[in-house]
Coordinates of C-alpha atoms in Angstrom, one line a residue:
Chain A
X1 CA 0.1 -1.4 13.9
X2 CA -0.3 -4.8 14.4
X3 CA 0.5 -6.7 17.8
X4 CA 2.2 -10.2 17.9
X5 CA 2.2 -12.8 20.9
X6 CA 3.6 -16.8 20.6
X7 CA 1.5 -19.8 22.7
X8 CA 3.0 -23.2 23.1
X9 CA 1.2 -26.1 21.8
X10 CA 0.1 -27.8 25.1
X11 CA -0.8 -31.8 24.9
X12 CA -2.2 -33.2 27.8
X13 CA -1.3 -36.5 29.3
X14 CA -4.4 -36.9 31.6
X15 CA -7.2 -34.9 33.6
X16 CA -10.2 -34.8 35.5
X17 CA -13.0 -32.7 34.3
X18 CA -14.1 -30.1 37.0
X19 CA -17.5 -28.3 35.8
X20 CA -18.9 -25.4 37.3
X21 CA -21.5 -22.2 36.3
X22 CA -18.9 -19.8 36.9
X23 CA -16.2 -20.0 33.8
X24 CA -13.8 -18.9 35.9
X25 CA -13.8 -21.2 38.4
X26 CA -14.5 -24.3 36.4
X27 CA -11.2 -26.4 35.1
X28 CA -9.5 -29.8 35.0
X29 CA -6.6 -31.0 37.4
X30 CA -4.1 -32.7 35.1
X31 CA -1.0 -32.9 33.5
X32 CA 0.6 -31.7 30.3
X33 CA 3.5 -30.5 27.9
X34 CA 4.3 -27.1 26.6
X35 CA 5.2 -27.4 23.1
X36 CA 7.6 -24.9 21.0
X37 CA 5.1 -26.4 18.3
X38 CA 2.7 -23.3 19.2
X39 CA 0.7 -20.7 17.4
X40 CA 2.0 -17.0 16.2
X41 CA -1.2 -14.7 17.0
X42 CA -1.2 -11.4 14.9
X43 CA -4.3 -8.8 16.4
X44 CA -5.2 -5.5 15.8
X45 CA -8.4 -3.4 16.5
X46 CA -10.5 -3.1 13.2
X47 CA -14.0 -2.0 12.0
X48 CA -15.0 -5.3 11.4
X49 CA -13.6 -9.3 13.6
X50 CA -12.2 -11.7 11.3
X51 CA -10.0 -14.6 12.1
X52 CA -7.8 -16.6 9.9
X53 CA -5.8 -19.6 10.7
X54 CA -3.0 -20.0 8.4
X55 CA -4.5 -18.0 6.2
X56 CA -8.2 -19.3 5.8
X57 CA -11.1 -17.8 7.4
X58 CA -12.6 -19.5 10.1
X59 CA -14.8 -19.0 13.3
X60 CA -13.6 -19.6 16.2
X61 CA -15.8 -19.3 19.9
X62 CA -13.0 -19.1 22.2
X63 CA -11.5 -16.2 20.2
X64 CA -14.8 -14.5 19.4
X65 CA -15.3 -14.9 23.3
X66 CA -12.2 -12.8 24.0
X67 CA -13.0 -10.3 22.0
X68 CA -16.2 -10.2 23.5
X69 CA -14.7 -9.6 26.9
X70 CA -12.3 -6.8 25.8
X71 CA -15.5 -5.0 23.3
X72 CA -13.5 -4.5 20.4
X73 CA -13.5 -5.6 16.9
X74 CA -10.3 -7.2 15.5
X75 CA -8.4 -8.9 13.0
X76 CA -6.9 -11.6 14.4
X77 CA -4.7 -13.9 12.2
X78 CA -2.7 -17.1 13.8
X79 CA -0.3 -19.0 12.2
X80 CA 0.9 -23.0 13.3
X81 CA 2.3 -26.2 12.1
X82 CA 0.1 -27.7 14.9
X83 CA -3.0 -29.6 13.5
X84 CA -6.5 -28.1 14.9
X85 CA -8.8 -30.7 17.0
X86 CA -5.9 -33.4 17.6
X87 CA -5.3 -32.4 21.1
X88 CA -2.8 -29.3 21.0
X89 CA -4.9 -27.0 22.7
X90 CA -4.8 -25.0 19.4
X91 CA -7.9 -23.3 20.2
X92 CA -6.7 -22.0 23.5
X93 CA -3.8 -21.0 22.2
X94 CA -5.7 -18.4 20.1
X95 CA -8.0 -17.1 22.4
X96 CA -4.7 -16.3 24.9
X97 CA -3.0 -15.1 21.9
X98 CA -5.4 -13.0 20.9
X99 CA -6.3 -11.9 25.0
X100 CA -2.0 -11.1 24.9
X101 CA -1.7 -9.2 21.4
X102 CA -4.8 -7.3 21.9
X103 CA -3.8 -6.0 25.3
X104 CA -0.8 -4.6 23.5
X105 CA -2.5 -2.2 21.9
X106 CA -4.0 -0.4 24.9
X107 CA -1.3 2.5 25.6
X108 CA -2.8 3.7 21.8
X109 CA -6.6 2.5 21.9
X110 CA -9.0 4.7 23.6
X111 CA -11.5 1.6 24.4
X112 CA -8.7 -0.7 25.9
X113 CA -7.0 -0.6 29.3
X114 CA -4.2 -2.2 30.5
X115 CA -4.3 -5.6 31.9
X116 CA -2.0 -8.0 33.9
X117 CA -1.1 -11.5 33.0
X118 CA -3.6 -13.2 35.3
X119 CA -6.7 -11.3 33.9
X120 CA -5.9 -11.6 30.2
X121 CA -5.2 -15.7 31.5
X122 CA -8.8 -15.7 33.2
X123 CA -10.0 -13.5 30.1
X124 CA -8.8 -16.7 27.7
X125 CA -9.8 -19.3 30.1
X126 CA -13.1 -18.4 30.4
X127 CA -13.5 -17.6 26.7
X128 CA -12.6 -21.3 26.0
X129 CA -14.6 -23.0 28.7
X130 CA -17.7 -20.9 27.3
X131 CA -16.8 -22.1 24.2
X132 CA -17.0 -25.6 25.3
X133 CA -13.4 -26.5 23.7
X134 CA -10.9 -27.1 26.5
X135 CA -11.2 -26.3 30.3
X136 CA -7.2 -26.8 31.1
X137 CA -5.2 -25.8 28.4
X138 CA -5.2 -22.1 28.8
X139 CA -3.7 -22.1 32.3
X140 CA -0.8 -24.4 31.2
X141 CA 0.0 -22.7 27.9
X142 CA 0.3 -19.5 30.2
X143 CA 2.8 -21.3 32.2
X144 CA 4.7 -23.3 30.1
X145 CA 7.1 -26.3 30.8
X146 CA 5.2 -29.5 32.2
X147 CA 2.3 -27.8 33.8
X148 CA 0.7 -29.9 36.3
X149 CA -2.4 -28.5 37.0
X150 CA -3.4 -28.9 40.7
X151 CA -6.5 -27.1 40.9
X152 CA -9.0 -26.3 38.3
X153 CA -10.0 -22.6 37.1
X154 CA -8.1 -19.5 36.0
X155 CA -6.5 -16.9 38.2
X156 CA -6.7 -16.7 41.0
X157 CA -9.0 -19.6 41.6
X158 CA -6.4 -22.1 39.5
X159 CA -3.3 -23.4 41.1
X160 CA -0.3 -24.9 39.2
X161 CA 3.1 -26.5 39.9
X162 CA 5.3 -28.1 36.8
X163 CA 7.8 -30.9 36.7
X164 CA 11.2 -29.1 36.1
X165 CA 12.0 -31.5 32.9
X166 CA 12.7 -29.6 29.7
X167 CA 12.6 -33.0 27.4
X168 CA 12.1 -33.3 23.9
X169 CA 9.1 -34.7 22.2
X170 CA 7.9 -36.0 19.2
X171 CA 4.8 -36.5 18.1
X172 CA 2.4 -38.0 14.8
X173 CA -1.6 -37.4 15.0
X174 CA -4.4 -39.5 13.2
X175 CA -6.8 -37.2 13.7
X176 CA -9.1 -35.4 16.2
X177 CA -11.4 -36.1 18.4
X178 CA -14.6 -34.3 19.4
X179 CA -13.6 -32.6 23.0
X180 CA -16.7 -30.7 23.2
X181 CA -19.0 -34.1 22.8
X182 CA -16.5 -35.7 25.4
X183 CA -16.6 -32.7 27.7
X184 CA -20.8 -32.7 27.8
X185 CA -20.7 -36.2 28.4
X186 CA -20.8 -38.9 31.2
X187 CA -16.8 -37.4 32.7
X188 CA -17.3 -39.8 35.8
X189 CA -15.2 -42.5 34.5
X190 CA -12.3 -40.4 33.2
X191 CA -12.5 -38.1 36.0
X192 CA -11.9 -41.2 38.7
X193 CA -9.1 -41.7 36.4
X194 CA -7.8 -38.4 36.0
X195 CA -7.4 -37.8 39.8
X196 CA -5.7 -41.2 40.5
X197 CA -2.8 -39.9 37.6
X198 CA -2.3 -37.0 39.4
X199 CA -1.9 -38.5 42.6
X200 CA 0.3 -41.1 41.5
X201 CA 2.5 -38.3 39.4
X202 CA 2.6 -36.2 42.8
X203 CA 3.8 -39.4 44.7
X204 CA 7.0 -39.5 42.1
X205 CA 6.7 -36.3 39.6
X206 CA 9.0 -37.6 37.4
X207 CA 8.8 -37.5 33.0
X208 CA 8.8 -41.5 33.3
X209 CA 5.8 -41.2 35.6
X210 CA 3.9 -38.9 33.8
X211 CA 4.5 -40.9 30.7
X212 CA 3.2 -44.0 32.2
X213 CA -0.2 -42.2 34.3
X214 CA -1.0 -40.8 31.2
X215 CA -1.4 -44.5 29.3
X216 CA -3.0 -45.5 32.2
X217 CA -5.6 -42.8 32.5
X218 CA -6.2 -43.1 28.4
X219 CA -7.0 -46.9 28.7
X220 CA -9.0 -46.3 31.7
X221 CA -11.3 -43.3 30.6
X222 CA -11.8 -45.3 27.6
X223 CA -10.2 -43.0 25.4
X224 CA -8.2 -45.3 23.6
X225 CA -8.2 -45.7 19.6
X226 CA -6.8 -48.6 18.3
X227 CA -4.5 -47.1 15.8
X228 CA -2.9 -44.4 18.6
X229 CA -3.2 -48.1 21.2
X230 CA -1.0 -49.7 18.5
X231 CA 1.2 -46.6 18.4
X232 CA 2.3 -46.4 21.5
X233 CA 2.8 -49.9 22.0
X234 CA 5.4 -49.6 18.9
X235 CA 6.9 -46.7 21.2
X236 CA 7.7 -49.2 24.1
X237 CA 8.2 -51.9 22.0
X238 CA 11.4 -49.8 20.9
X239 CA 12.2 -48.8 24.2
X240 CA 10.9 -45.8 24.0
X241 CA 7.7 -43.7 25.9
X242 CA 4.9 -42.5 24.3
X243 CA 1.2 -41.5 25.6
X244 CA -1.7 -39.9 23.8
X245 CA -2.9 -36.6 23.9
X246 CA -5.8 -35.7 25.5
X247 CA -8.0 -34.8 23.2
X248 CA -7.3 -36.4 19.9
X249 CA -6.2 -39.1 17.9
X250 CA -2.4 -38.1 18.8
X251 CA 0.9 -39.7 20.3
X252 CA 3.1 -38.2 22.2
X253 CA 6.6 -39.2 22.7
X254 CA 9.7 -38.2 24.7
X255 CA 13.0 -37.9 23.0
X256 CA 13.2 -39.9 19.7
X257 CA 10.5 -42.6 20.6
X258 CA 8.0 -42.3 17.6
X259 CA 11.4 -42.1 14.9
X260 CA 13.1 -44.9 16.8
X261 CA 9.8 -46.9 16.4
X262 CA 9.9 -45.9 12.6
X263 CA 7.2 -43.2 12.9
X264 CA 7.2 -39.8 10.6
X265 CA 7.1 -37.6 13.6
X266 CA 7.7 -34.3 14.0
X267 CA 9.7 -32.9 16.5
X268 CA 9.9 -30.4 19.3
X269 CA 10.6 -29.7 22.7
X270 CA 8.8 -28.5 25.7
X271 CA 9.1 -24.7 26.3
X272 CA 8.1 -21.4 28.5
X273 CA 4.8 -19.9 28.6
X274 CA 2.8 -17.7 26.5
X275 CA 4.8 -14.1 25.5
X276 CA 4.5 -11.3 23.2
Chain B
X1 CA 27.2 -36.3 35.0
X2 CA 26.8 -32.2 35.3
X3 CA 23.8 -30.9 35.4
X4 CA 22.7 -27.7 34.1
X5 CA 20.3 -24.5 34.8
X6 CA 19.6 -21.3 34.0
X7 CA 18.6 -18.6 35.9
X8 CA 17.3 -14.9 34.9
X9 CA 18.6 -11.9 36.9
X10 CA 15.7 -10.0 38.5
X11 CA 15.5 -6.6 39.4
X12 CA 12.9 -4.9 41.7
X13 CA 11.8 -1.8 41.1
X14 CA 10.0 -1.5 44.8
X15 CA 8.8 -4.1 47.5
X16 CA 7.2 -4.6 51.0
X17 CA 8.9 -6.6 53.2
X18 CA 6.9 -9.2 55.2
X19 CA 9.1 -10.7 57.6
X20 CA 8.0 -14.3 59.3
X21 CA 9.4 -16.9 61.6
X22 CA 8.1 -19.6 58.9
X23 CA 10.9 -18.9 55.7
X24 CA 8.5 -19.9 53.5
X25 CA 6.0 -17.2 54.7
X26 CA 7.8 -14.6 54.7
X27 CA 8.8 -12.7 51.6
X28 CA 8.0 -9.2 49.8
X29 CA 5.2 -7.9 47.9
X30 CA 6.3 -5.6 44.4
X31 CA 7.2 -5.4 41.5
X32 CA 10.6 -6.4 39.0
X33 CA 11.8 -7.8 35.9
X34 CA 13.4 -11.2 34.8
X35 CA 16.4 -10.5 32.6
X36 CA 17.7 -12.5 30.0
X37 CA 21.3 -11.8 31.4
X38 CA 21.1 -14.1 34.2
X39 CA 23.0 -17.3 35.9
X40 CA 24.4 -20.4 34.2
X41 CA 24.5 -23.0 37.2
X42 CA 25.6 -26.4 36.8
X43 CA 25.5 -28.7 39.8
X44 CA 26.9 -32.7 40.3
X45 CA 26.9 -34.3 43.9
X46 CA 30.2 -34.6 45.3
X47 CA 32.4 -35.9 48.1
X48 CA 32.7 -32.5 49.5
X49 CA 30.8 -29.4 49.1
X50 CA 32.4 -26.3 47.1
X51 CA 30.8 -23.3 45.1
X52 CA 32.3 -21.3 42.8
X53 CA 31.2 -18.0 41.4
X54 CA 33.3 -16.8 37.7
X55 CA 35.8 -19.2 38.4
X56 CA 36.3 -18.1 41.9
X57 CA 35.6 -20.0 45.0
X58 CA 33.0 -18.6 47.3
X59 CA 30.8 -18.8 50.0
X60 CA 27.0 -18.1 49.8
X61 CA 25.0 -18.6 52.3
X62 CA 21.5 -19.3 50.2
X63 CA 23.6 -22.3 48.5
X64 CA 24.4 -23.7 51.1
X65 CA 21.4 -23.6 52.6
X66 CA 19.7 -25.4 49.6
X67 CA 22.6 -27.9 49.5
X68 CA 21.4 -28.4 53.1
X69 CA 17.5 -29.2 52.1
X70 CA 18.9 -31.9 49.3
X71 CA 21.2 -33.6 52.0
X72 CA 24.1 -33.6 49.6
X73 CA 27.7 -32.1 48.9
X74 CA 27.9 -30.7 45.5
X75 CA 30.0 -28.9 43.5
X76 CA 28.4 -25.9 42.4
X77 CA 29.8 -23.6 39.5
X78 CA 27.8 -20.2 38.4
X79 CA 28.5 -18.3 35.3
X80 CA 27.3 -14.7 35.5
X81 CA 27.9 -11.6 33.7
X82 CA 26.0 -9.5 36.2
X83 CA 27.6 -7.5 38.9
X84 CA 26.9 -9.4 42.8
X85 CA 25.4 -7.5 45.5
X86 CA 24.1 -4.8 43.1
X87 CA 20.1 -5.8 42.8
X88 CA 20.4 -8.6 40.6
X89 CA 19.0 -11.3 42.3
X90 CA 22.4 -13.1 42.1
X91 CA 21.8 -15.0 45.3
X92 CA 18.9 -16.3 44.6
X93 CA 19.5 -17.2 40.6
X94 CA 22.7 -19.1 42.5
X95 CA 20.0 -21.4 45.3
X96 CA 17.2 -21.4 42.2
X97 CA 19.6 -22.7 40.0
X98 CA 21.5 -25.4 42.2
X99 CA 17.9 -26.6 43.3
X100 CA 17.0 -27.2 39.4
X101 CA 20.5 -28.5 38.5
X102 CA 20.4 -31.3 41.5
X103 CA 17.0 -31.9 41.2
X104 CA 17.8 -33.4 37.5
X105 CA 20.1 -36.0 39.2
X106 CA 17.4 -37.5 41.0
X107 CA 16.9 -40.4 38.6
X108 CA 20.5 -41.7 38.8
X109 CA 21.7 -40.6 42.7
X110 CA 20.1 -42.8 45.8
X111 CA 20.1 -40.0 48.1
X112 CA 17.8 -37.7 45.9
X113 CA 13.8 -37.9 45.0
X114 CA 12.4 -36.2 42.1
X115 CA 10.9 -32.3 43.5
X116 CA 8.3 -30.3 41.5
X117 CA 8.9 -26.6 40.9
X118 CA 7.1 -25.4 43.5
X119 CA 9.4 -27.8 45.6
X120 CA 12.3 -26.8 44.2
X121 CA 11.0 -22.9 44.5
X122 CA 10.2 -23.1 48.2
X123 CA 13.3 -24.8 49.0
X124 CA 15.4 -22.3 47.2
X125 CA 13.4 -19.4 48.3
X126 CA 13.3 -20.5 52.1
X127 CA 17.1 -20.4 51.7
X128 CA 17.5 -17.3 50.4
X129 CA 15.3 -15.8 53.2
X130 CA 17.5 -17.7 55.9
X131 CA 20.5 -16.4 54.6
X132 CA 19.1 -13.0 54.9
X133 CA 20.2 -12.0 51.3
X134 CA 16.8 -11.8 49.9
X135 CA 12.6 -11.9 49.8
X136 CA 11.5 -11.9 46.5
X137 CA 13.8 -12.9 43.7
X138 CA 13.2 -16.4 43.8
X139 CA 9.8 -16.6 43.1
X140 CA 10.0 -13.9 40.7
X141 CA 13.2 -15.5 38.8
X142 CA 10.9 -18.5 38.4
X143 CA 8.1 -17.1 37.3
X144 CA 9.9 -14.9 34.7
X145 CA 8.4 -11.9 32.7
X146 CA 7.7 -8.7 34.8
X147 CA 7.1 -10.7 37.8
X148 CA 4.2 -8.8 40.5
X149 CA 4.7 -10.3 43.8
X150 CA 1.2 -10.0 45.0
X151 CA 1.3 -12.3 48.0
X152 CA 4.7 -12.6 49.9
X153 CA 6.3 -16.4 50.4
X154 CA 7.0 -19.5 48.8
X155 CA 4.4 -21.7 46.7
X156 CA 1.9 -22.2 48.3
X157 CA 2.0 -19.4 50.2
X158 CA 3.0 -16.4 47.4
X159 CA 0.8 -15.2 45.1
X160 CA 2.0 -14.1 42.0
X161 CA 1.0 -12.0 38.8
X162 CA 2.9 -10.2 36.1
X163 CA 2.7 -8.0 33.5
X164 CA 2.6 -8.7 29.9
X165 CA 5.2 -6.7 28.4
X166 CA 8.9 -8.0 27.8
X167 CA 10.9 -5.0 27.1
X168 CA 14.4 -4.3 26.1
X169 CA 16.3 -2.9 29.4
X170 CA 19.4 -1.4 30.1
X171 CA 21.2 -1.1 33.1
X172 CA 24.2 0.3 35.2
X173 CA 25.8 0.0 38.5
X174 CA 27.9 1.9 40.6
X175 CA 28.4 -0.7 43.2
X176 CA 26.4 -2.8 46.2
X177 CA 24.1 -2.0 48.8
X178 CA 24.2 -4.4 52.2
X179 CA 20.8 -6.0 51.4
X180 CA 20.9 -8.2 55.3
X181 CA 21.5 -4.5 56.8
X182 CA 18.7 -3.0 55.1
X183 CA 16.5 -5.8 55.4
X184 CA 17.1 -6.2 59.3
X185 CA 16.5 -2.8 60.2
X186 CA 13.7 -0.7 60.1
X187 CA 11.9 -1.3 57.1
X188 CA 8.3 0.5 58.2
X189 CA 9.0 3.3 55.7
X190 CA 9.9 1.5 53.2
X191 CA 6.9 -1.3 53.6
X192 CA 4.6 1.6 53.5
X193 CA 5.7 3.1 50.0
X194 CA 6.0 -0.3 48.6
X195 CA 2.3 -1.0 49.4
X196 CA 1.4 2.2 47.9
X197 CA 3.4 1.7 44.5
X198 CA 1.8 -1.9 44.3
X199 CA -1.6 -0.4 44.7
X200 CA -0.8 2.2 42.1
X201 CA 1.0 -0.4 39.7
X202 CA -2.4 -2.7 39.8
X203 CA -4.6 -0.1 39.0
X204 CA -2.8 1.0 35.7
X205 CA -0.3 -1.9 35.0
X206 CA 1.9 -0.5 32.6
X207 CA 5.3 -0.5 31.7
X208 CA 5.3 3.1 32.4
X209 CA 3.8 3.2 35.6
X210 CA 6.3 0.9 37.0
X211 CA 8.8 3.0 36.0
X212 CA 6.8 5.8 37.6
X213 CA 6.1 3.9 40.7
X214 CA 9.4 2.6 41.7
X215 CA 11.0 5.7 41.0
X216 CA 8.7 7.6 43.6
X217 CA 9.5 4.2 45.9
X218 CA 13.3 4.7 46.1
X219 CA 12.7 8.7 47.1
X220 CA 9.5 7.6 49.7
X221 CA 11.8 4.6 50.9
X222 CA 15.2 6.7 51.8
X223 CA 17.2 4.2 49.5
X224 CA 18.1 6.7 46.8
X225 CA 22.5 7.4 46.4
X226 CA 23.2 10.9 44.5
X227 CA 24.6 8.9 41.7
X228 CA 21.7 7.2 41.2
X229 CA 19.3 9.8 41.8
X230 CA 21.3 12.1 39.6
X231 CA 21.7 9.1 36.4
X232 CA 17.8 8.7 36.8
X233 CA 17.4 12.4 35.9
X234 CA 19.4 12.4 32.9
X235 CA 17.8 9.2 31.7
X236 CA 14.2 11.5 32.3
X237 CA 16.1 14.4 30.3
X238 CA 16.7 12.2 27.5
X239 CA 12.8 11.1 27.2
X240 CA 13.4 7.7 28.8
X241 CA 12.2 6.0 31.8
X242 CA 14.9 4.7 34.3
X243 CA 14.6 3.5 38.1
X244 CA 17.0 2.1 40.9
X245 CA 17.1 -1.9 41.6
X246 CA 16.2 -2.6 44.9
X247 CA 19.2 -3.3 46.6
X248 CA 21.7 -2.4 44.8
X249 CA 23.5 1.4 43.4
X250 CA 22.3 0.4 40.1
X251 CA 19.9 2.1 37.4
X252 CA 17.6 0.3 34.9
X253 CA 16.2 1.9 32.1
X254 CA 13.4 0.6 29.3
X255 CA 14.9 0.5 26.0
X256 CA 18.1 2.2 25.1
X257 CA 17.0 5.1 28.1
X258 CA 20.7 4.9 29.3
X259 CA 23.1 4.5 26.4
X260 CA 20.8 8.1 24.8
X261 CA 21.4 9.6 28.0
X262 CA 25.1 9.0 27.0
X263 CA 25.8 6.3 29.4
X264 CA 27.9 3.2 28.0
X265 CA 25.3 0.6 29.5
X266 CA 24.5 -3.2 29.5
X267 CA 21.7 -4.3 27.0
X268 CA 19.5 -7.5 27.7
X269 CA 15.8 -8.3 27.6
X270 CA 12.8 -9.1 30.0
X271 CA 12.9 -13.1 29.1
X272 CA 11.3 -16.2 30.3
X273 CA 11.5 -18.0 33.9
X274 CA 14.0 -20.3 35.4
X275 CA 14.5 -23.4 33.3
X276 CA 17.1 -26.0 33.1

């Protein structure tokens, strides 16, 4: 039988990196969107681990990872109208996906025991961090809604809030960006920036706030590209808000911005967390 | 302009009480699910504060409390198929709910300033323990899921798991238990088999084992009513799993556990958290 779990999409606005030997305890502090955008994750225990993402067979570290940590083989097959690398947190939702479906099977497998929502959230998190392709995205696509992410890590080292804003969002992408080259990199910049967001977004955690930390922290950590600069500026220029999504070549916008500006975007909404 | 939340019922299969001067503190450890029948609030700030339940004007103590934190009158309406006082968590969905609903008119009133969950959370949750009508369904109605209270109290002080399965439930109720009676008296028993079905529930967290766990809580904790004890055992006799919702003469069951045991139940779902 095959086990099914759904992960939001999760775009973040801004973060700070926060390294550390221990996967579990390193993270980002930072702000994000849960997207109904997300990514269907179909597992089940087999003689042999494959993965396939809409249908063509990849690899994957953060899901091979997860497997690892629960020592099984599987097929694991994810479907999504997200675009991989652009700053969805595609990867991550896989590995949680695949830590959530998996778990499923253990009243029937002999090698699996049960687990609660917290470990199969550390399981992922840790699998992605290892993997080198996200350190925050996990943790909020567990949660759901605008996770604000107030201390790095998984469970129980992690600590979240979330603005309560439901809004809807569009959104057009350009392309990725390499997060792991960015993650292994000189991070002092964007993390001065990253923690200065948050703190301004505690001081009023409002969607208008985030909206506007986020362009701040983008231009300051020297993230920018020129066409998703241009972008945004087209957003406001309509009188709209739009940010980019940390980490790829993406805008983000609330309600109709990117259409009112005359963008082909598509459109969602923010949503719960991760469920089977 | 009326604002708008929603609010799962919650029902708790067994708890701890962990009584503190500070509201926020205190709270419960165990176990319970979110259900997708729940509480419709809508809120708008008004000249003069009134609350309204169905239709029908009432008093609630946790409302008014909340009402109290924001600094405002409002007019309060709840929607709600599920019976009050009968271990729903009505209370709290009602102070959950009005603190989402009036939080969203922080952008247009003068008196209010934009709250994070967790804000909104503690506020609602500190209210419900000051009215003395509850310690645990607030933090578990906005978590959602199959909610573990691990830690008792508000963010930051709570600690909360969950596990990963969202089954169908049904239930039935034979009427109310006086939650601020049991609650007030002497609840060493009844702390001391909640701890014990926590303990058991973490080492194997299984749908199944809560079922187990609570139902061995309501016996241990003095709590069970004949009625209950005897629609538990026919549930059991028909292959299902069923417990008793802590406080309230009403049985839960996974699946259709009560309508094969020939009982004409309600059917809903373990759903999402809070979300406006």
């Amino acid at each position: 039988m095959t086990e099914r779990a759904f992960v939001p999409g999760h775009v973040t606005g801004f973060f700070s990196a926060h390294p550390n030997d221990d996967p579990l305890v390193a993270g980002s502090r930072g702000a994000g969107l849960a997207l109904s955008d997300g990514v269907q994750v179909a597992a089940t225990p087999a003689e042999e681990t494959t993965l396939a993402v809409n249908g063509e067979r990849v690899e994957m570290a953060a899901v091979a990872n997860v497997l690892d940590g629960f020592a099984v083989d599987a097929r694991v097959e994810c479907e999504t109208v997200l675009p991989v690398s652009a700053g969805f947190g595609v990867s991550g939702a896989c590995a949680l996906g695949t830590a959530l479906a998996l778990d499923a099977h253990a009243p029937d497998h002999p090698d699996l025991t049960p687990r609660t929502e917290n470990e199969l959230v550390a399981l992922a998190h840790a699998a992605e961090v290892e993997a080198g392709t996200g350190l925050g995205d996990v943790v909020g696509q567990a949660r759901g809604g605008v996770p604000l992410r107030l201390e790095p890590g998984a469970p129980p080292h992690g600590r979240l809030d979330g603005l309560p804003a439901r809004p809807e969002v569009e959104y057009v992408t350009f392309g990725g960006l390499d997060t792991a080259e960015i993650l292994t990199g000189d991070t002092a910049a964007l993390t001065r920036a990253g923690e200065a967001a948050l703190d301004r977004l505690l001081d009023d955690p409002s969607a208008g706030t985030f909206m506007a930390a986020s362009r701040t922290f983008a231009r300051e950590a020297g993230l920018l590209t020129d066409r998703v600069a241009t972008t945004i500026e087209d957003v406001q220029d309509a009188g709209g808000e739009a940010a980019m999504a940390m980490l790829g070549r993406t805008v983000f916008a609330l309600g109709s911005g990117l259409s009112d500006a005359g963008y082909d975007a598509r459109r969602c909404s923010v949503t719960s967390g991760a469920r089977r």
